XYZ file of C-alpha atoms in Angstrom:
179
model
C 0.010 -0.008 -0.019
C 1.449 3.402 -0.842
C 1.515 5.666 2.198
C 2.626 9.260 2.358
C 4.550 10.660 5.301
C 3.472 14.065 6.654
C 6.219 16.005 8.499
C 5.625 19.071 10.664
C 8.278 21.837 10.893
C 8.140 24.077 13.946
C 10.692 26.741 15.116
C 13.387 25.415 17.392
C 13.366 26.412 21.018
C 17.179 26.599 21.310
C 19.842 28.416 19.343
C 21.333 25.102 18.264
C 18.259 23.911 16.465
C 16.632 26.311 14.046
C 13.821 23.862 13.185
C 12.219 20.855 14.879
C 10.924 18.176 12.503
C 8.360 15.538 13.495
C 6.413 12.888 11.538
C 2.819 13.538 12.543
C 0.550 11.765 10.096
C 0.314 9.368 7.164
C -1.756 9.491 3.982
C -2.897 6.033 2.852
C -2.936 5.661 -0.982
C -0.988 8.886 -1.526
C 0.762 9.688 -4.773
C 4.443 10.502 -5.185
C 5.728 13.590 -3.438
C 9.047 15.103 -2.574
C 8.867 17.565 0.327
C 5.706 19.311 -1.007
C 4.190 21.932 1.299
C 0.680 20.899 2.381
C -0.134 23.913 4.540
C 1.331 26.659 6.641
C 0.048 28.038 9.928
C 2.258 30.924 10.865
C 5.760 29.526 11.439
C 4.504 25.929 11.476
C 4.630 24.063 8.153
C 3.311 20.669 7.088
C 5.097 18.756 4.326
C 4.307 15.620 2.361
C 7.929 14.402 2.644
C 7.698 11.147 0.726
C 5.497 8.270 -0.321
C 6.702 4.823 0.632
C 5.188 1.412 0.079
C 4.021 -0.305 3.269
C 4.722 -3.967 2.846
C 3.430 -6.758 5.082
C 5.158 -10.078 5.386
C 3.605 -13.322 6.596
C 6.565 -14.104 8.829
C 6.039 -10.872 10.810
C 2.423 -11.350 11.795
C 3.283 -11.757 15.461
C 4.858 -8.329 15.427
C 1.933 -6.808 13.594
C -0.447 -8.321 16.154
C 1.662 -6.894 18.926
C 1.424 -3.414 17.290
C -2.318 -3.696 16.712
C -2.900 -4.569 20.364
C -1.001 -1.549 21.627
C -2.841 1.272 23.333
C -2.342 3.389 20.263
C -1.744 1.226 17.124
C 1.082 2.864 15.175
C 3.225 2.855 12.129
C 6.910 3.559 12.379
C 8.922 5.904 10.025
C 12.605 5.350 9.834
C 14.510 8.518 8.830
C 18.102 9.646 8.386
C 19.508 13.168 8.557
C 20.815 14.766 5.376
C 22.982 17.781 4.616
C 20.378 19.223 2.177
C 18.423 22.097 3.705
C 15.509 21.524 1.300
C 15.277 17.790 2.409
C 16.570 17.686 6.032
C 15.469 14.045 6.541
C 15.535 11.090 4.174
C 12.586 8.778 4.841
C 14.079 5.324 4.498
C 11.326 2.921 5.621
C 7.756 2.759 6.837
C 6.733 -0.322 8.791
C 3.846 -1.628 10.905
C 6.229 -3.878 12.906
C 7.381 -2.483 16.308
C 10.133 -5.220 16.251
C 11.617 -3.958 12.969
C 11.446 -0.362 14.181
C 13.354 -1.392 17.379
C 16.014 -3.049 15.167
C 16.560 0.313 13.403
C 16.528 2.234 16.722
C 19.395 0.043 18.072
C 21.997 1.446 15.699
C 21.638 4.928 17.189
C 21.952 6.742 13.880
C 18.405 6.445 12.452
C 15.472 8.538 13.706
C 12.404 6.499 14.411
C 9.027 8.298 14.592
C 5.899 6.616 15.857
C 2.778 7.746 13.915
C -0.768 6.827 14.885
C -2.235 4.344 12.464
C -5.291 5.586 10.557
C -8.416 3.408 10.600
C -8.036 2.346 6.950
C -4.480 1.050 7.514
C -5.548 -0.548 10.811
C -8.234 -2.564 9.020
C -5.858 -3.587 6.219
C -3.175 -4.751 8.614
C -5.750 -6.519 10.794
C -7.231 -8.362 7.819
C -3.701 -9.472 6.815
C -2.949 -10.765 10.274
C -6.323 -12.613 10.411
C -5.495 -14.257 7.019
C -1.856 -15.191 7.706
C -1.179 -15.466 11.439
C -0.517 -18.939 12.830
C -0.010 -19.371 16.579
C 3.105 -21.260 17.291
C 2.806 -24.034 19.895
C 5.239 -23.668 22.745
C 7.662 -26.490 22.968
C 9.788 -26.760 25.997
C 13.388 -27.701 25.369
C 14.539 -30.879 26.995
C 17.738 -30.725 28.975
C 20.698 -32.974 28.320
C 21.318 -35.791 30.675
C 24.789 -34.391 31.348
C 25.585 -33.551 34.968
C 26.210 -29.786 34.955
C 27.428 -29.834 38.553
C 30.431 -32.001 37.632
C 33.695 -30.127 38.306
C 36.779 -31.078 36.330
C 40.110 -29.969 37.588
C 42.879 -29.820 35.015
C 43.259 -31.989 31.938
C 43.242 -35.732 31.809
C 41.868 -38.324 34.158
C 40.962 -36.841 37.581
C 41.740 -40.163 39.283
C 45.476 -39.891 38.355
C 47.474 -37.466 40.451
C 49.251 -35.012 38.140
C 51.299 -32.489 40.127
C 52.871 -31.037 37.025
C 49.501 -30.170 35.371
C 49.599 -26.468 34.406
C 45.861 -26.321 34.282
C 45.377 -27.547 37.815
C 43.797 -24.911 40.051
C 46.020 -23.584 42.876
C 43.354 -24.382 45.459
C 43.329 -28.082 44.539
C 47.082 -28.310 44.500
C 47.267 -26.716 47.984
C 44.705 -29.214 49.311
C 46.775 -32.109 47.993
C 50.006 -30.766 49.648
C 48.320 -30.338 53.032
C 47.123 -33.883 53.125
């Protein structure tokens, strides 16, 4: 589904940031745009920054379900800063998966904006999840029969005294000397 990203530009509150940019809305089914001004209200401007394709994948239905069950179902826009004043942010990705958004947030260089999901997109994602989601049955992993409390000291057979073993712990060697 093609989805347009609406960015809001407001004056900065510090001398270090002239403008503050925030993704505030999405336009489902939008045409192509490249930082087109939608409206201006004094010093606040709204731009149709880009139109990206929102893709859903059958393997990510658990993540979509998690996002749909949130207090405010959201889409996530992944953006990167640019040096171009006309296009201060490059919109890289739009996703409905909070897990994928978290993966991009982990690198520390990308900007992730959470945008409320419109009802039309919510219905589309919900229908997709209903059609493709399969609950995975929990299978408990069985432990090995190996004794994890077994302590090995040094290399070789523990029954044979090896005083010259370089891997022998000093505590064990001290115990043997005292006996």
